[in-house]
Tab-separated table of C-alpha atoms in Angstrom:
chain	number	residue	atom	x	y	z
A	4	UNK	CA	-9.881	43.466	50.416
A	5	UNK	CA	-5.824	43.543	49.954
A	6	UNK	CA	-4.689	44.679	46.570
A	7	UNK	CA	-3.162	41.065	46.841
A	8	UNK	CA	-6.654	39.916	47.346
A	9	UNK	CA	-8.089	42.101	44.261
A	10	UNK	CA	-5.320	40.803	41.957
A	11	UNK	CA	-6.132	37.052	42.721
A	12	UNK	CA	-9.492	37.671	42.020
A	13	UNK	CA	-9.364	39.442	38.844
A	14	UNK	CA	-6.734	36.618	38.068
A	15	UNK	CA	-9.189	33.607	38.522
A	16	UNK	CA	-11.757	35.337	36.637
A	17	UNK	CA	-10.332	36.178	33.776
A	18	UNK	CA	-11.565	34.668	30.310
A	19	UNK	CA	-8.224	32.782	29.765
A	20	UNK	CA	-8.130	31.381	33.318
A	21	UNK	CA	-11.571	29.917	32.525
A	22	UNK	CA	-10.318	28.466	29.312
A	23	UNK	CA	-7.550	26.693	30.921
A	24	UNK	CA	-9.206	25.259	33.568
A	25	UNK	CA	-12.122	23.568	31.029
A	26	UNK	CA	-9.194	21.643	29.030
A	27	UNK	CA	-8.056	18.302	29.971
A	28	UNK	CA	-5.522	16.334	28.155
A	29	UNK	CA	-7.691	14.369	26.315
A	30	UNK	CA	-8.950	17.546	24.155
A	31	UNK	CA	-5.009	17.657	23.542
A	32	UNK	CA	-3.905	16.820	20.276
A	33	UNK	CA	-0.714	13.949	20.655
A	34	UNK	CA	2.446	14.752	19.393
A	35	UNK	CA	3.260	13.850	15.989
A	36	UNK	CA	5.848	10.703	15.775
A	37	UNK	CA	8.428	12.398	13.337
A	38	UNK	CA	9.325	10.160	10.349
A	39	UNK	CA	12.710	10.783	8.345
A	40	UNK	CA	12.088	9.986	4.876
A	41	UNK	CA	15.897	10.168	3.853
A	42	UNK	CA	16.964	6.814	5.992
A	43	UNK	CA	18.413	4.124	4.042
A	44	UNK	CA	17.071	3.979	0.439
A	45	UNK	CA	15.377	7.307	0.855
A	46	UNK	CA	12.589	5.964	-1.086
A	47	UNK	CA	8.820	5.668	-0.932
A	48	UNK	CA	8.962	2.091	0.837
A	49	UNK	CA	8.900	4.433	3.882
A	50	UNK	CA	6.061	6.325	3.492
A	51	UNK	CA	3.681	3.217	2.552
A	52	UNK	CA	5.255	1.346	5.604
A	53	UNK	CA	4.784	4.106	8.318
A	54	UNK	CA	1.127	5.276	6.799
A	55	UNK	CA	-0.296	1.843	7.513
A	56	UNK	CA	1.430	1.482	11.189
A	57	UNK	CA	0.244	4.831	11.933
A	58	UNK	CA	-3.468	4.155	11.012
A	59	UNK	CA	-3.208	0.408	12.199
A	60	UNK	CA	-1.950	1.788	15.775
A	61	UNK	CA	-3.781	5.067	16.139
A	62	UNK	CA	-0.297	6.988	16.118
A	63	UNK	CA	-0.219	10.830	14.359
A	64	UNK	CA	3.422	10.788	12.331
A	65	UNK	CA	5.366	13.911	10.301
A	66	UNK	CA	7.080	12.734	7.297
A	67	UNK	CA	9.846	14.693	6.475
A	68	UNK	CA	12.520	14.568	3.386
A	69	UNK	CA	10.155	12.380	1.238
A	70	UNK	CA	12.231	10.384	-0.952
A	71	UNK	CA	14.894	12.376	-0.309
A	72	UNK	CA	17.251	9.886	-1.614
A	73	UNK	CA	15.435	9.956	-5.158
A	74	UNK	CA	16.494	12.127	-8.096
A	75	UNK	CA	13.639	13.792	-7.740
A	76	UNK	CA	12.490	13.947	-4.054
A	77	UNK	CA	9.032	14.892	-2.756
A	78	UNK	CA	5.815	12.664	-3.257
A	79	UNK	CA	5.314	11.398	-6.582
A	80	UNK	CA	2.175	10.311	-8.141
A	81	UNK	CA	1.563	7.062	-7.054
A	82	UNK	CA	2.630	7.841	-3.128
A	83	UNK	CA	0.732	10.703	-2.629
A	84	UNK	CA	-2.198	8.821	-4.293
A	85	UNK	CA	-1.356	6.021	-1.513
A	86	UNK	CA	-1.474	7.676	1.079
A	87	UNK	CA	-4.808	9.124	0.450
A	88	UNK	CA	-6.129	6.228	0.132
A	89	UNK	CA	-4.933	5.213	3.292
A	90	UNK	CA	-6.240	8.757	4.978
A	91	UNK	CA	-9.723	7.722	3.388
A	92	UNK	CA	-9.621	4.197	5.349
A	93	UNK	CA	-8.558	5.669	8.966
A	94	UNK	CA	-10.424	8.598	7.960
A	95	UNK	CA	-6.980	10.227	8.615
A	96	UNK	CA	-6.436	14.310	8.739
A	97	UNK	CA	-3.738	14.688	6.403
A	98	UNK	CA	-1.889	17.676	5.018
A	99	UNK	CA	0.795	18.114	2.643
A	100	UNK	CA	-0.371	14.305	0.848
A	101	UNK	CA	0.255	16.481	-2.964
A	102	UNK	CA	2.649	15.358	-5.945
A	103	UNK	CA	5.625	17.502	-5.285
A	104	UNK	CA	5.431	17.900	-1.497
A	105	UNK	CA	8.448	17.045	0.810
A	106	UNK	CA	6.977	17.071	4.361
A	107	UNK	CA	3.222	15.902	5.204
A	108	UNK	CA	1.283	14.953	8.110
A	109	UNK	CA	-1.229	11.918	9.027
A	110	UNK	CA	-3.580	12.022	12.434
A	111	UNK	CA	-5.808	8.726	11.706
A	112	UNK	CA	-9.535	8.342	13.010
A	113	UNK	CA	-10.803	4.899	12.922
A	114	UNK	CA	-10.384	2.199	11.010
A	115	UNK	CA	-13.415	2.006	8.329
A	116	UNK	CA	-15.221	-1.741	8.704
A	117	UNK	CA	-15.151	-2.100	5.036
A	118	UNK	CA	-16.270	-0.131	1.827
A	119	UNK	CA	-15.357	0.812	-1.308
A	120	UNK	CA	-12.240	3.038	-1.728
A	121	UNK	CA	-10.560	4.286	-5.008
A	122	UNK	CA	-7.490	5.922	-5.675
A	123	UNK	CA	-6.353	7.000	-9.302
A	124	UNK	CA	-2.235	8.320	-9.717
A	125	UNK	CA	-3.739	9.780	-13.259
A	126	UNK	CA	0.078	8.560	-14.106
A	127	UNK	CA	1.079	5.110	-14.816
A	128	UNK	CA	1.715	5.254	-10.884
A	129	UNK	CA	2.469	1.408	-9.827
A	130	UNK	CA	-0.766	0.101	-8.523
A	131	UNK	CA	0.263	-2.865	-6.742
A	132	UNK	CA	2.583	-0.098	-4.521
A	133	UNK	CA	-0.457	1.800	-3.771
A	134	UNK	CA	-2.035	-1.899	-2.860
A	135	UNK	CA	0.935	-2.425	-0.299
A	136	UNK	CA	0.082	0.417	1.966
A	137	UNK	CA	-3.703	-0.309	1.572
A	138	UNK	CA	-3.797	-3.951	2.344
A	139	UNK	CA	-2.507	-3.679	6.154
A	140	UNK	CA	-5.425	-1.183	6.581
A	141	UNK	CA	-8.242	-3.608	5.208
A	142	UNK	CA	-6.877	-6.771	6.773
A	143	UNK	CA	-8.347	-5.561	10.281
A	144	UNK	CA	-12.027	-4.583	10.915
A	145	UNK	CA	-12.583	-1.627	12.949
A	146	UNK	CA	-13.372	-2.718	16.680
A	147	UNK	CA	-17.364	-3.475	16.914
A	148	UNK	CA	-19.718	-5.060	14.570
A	149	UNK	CA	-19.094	-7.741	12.205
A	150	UNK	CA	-16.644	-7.275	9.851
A	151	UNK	CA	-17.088	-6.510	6.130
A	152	UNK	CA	-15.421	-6.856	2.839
A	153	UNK	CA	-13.049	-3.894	1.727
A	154	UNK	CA	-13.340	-3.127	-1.919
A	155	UNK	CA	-10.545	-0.818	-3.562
A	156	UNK	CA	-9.980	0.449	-6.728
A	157	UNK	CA	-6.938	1.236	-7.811
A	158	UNK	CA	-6.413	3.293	-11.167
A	159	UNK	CA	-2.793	3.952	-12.954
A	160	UNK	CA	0.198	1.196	-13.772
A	161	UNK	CA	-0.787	-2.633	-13.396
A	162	UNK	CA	2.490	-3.519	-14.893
A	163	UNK	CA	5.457	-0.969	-15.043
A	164	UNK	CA	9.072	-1.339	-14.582
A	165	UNK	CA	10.784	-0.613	-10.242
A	166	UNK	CA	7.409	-2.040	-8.740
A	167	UNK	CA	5.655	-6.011	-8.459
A	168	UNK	CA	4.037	-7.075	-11.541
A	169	UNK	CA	0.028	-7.086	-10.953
A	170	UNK	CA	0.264	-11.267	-11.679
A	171	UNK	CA	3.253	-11.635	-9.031
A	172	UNK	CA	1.597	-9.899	-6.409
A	173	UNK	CA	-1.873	-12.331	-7.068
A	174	UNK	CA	0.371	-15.113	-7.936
A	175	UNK	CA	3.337	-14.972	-5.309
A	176	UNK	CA	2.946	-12.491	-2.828
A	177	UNK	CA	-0.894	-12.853	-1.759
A	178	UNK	CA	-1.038	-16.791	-2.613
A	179	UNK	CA	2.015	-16.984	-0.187
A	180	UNK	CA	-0.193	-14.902	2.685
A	181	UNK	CA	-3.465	-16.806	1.848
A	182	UNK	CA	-1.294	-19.994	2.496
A	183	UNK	CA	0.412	-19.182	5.537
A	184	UNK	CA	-1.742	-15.874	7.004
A	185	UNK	CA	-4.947	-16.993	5.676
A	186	UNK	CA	-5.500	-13.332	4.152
A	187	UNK	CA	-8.033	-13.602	1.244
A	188	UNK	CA	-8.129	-10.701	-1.357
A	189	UNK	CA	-9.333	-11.154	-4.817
A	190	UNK	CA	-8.326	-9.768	-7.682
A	191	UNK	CA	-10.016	-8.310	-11.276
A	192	UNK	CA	-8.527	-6.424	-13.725
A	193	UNK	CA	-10.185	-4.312	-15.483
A	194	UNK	CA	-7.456	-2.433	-17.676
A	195	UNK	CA	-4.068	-3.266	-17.822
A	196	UNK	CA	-1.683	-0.305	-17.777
A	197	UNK	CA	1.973	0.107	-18.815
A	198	UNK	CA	4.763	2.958	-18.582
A	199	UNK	CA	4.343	5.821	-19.732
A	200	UNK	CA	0.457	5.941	-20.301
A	201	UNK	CA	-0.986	4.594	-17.135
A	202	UNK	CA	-4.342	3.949	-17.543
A	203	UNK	CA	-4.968	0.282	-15.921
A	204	UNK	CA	-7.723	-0.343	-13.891
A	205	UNK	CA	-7.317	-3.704	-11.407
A	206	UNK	CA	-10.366	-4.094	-7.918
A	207	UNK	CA	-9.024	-5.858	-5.466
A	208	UNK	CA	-11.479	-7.232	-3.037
A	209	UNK	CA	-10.494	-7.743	0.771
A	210	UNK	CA	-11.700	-10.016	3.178
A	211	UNK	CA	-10.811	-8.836	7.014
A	212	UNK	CA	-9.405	-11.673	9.224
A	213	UNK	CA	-11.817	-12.720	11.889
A	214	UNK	CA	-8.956	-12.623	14.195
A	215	UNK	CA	-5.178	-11.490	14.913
A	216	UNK	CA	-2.508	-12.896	12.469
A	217	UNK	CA	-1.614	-16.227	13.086
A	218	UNK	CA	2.462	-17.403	13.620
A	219	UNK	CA	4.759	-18.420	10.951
A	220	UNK	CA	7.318	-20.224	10.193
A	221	UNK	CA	8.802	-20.436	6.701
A	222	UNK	CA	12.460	-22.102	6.841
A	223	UNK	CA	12.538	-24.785	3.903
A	224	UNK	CA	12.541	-23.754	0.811
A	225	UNK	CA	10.604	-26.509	-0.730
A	226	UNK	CA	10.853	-28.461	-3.834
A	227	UNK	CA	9.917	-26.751	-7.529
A	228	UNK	CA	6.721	-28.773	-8.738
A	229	UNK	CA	5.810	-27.146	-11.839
A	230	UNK	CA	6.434	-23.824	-13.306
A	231	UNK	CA	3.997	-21.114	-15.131
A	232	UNK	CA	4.145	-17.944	-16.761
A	233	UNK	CA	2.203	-15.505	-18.710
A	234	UNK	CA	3.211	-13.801	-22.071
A	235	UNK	CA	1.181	-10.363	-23.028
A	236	UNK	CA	1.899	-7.485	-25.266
A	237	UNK	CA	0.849	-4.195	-25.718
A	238	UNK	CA	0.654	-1.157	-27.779
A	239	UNK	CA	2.585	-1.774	-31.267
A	240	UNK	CA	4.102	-5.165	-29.850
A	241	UNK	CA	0.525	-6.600	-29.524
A	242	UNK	CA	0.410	-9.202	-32.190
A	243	UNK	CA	0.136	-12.667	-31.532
A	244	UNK	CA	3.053	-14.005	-33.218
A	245	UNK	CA	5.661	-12.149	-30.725
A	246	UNK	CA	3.549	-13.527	-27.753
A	247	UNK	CA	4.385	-17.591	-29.020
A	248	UNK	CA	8.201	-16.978	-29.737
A	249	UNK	CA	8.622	-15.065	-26.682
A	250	UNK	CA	7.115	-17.855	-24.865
A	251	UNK	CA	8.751	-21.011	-26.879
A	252	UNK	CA	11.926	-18.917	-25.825
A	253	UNK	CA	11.196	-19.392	-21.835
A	254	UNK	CA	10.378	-22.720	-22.468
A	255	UNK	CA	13.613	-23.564	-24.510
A	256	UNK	CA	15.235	-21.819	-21.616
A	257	UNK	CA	13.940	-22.980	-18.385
A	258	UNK	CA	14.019	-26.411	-20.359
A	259	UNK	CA	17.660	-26.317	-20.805
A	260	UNK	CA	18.277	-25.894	-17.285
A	261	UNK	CA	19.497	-29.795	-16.059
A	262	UNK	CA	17.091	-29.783	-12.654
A	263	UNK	CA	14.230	-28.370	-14.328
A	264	UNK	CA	14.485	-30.561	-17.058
A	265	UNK	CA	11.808	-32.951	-16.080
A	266	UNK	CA	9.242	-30.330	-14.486
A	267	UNK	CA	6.144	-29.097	-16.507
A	268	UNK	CA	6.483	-26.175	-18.372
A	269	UNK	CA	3.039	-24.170	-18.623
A	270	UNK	CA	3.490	-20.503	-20.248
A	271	UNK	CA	0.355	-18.923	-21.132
A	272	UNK	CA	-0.655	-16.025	-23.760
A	273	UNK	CA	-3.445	-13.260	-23.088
């Protein structure tokens, strides 16, 4: 043979050239969709919007400059805590989801067909926040067999100052997407928890929809029929006496107010 010949040969035999010719590009990981975490607020709304799109659609991101915009960037508590979660229902590879971290990956699996799933901040981390990247993820069965309930439980603040109040979420933000999505998730608290102790314990049961989400169309505001509230204290506050005056003073309040004046007034105390 040519020395042409013998250098082709040794060429397709080699080791590497063997290797090369046995991958295809579905043993290729996909890129990772970069996320910029400093973009508008620079907050954590980011990170618990993108983690559920990426394990809803199947699509790897980067998050970079995690709450950048924050006084104190990187993942906090209650958002790395979130996002774990979320890696445990896509069973998600993750790296970098730690209390401090400013850049992390996700590259979801599949979507779990319901279970139960907890995630604890150990801080008075916001709960409910933790609930708003979860609740995309549980809303959908995985593709094949019947779908099942989703059962999380989520350990830290129930009730704690920059995130929804565990009652408004249960009482406003999930009655409006029962009403209009027909999304059913249940709530039960367990512990309440408060800034700066943390503590609360709330399971929040999930029921997937049977089918994609239906169209909407919200442009009246409506007419107020009756209003309610809730009065609770805590810690050295909790004494019943605070409770009633704090609730005669709504009443007096919302009372005062000429078009409310004739609607009923219902404030309880727990």
């Amino acid at each position: 043979r040519t020395r042409a010949e013998h250098e082709s040969a040794d060429t397709d035999s080699s080791p590497a050239s063997a290797l090369g010719s046995a991958i295809t590009p579905a043993m290729v990981l996909p890129a990772l969709l970069d996320i910029d975490g400093s973009v508008l607020e620079g907050g954590g709304q980011i990170i618990r919007i993108t983690s559920a799109l990426s394990a809803l659609l199947g699509t790897p991101i980067r998050l970079d400059k995690i709450r950048a915009g924050r006084s104190k960037g990187g993942f906090a508590a209650q958002h790395a805590a979130g996002l774990n979660l979320v890696g445990q229902l896509c069973g998600a590879a993750l790296s970098g989801a730690s209390i401090g971290s400013s850049t992390a990956t996700m590259r979801p699996g599949i979507l779990a067909n319901g279970g139960q799933f907890t995630a604890d901040a150990g801080t008075a981390g916001a709960t409910m926040l933790m609930l708003q990247s979860a609740l995309p993820c549980c809303c959908f069965a995985a593709p094949g067999g019947a779908p099942a309930r989703t059962q999380l439980v989520l350990k830290g603040g129930t009730n704690v100052p920059f995130a929804p109040q565990l009652e408004y979420m249960e009482h406003v933000t999930l009655a409006t997407m029962r009403r209009v999505l027909g999304i059913k998730v249940g709530f039960s608290l367990k512990r309440r928890g408060c800034f700066p102790r943390g503590g609360g314990e709330v399971a929040v049961d999930i029921t997937p929809l049977p089918t994609s989400l239906s169209c909407f169309e919200i442009v009246d505001r409506g007419h107020v029929t009756h209003i309610g509230g809730r009065v609770w204290t805590s810690g050295r506050l909790h004494h019943t006496p605070l409770s009633e005056d704090i609730a005669s003073a709504c009443k007096r309040a919302l009372g005062a107010q000429a078009h409310l004046a004739a609607i009923p007034i219902n404030i309880e105390i727990s």
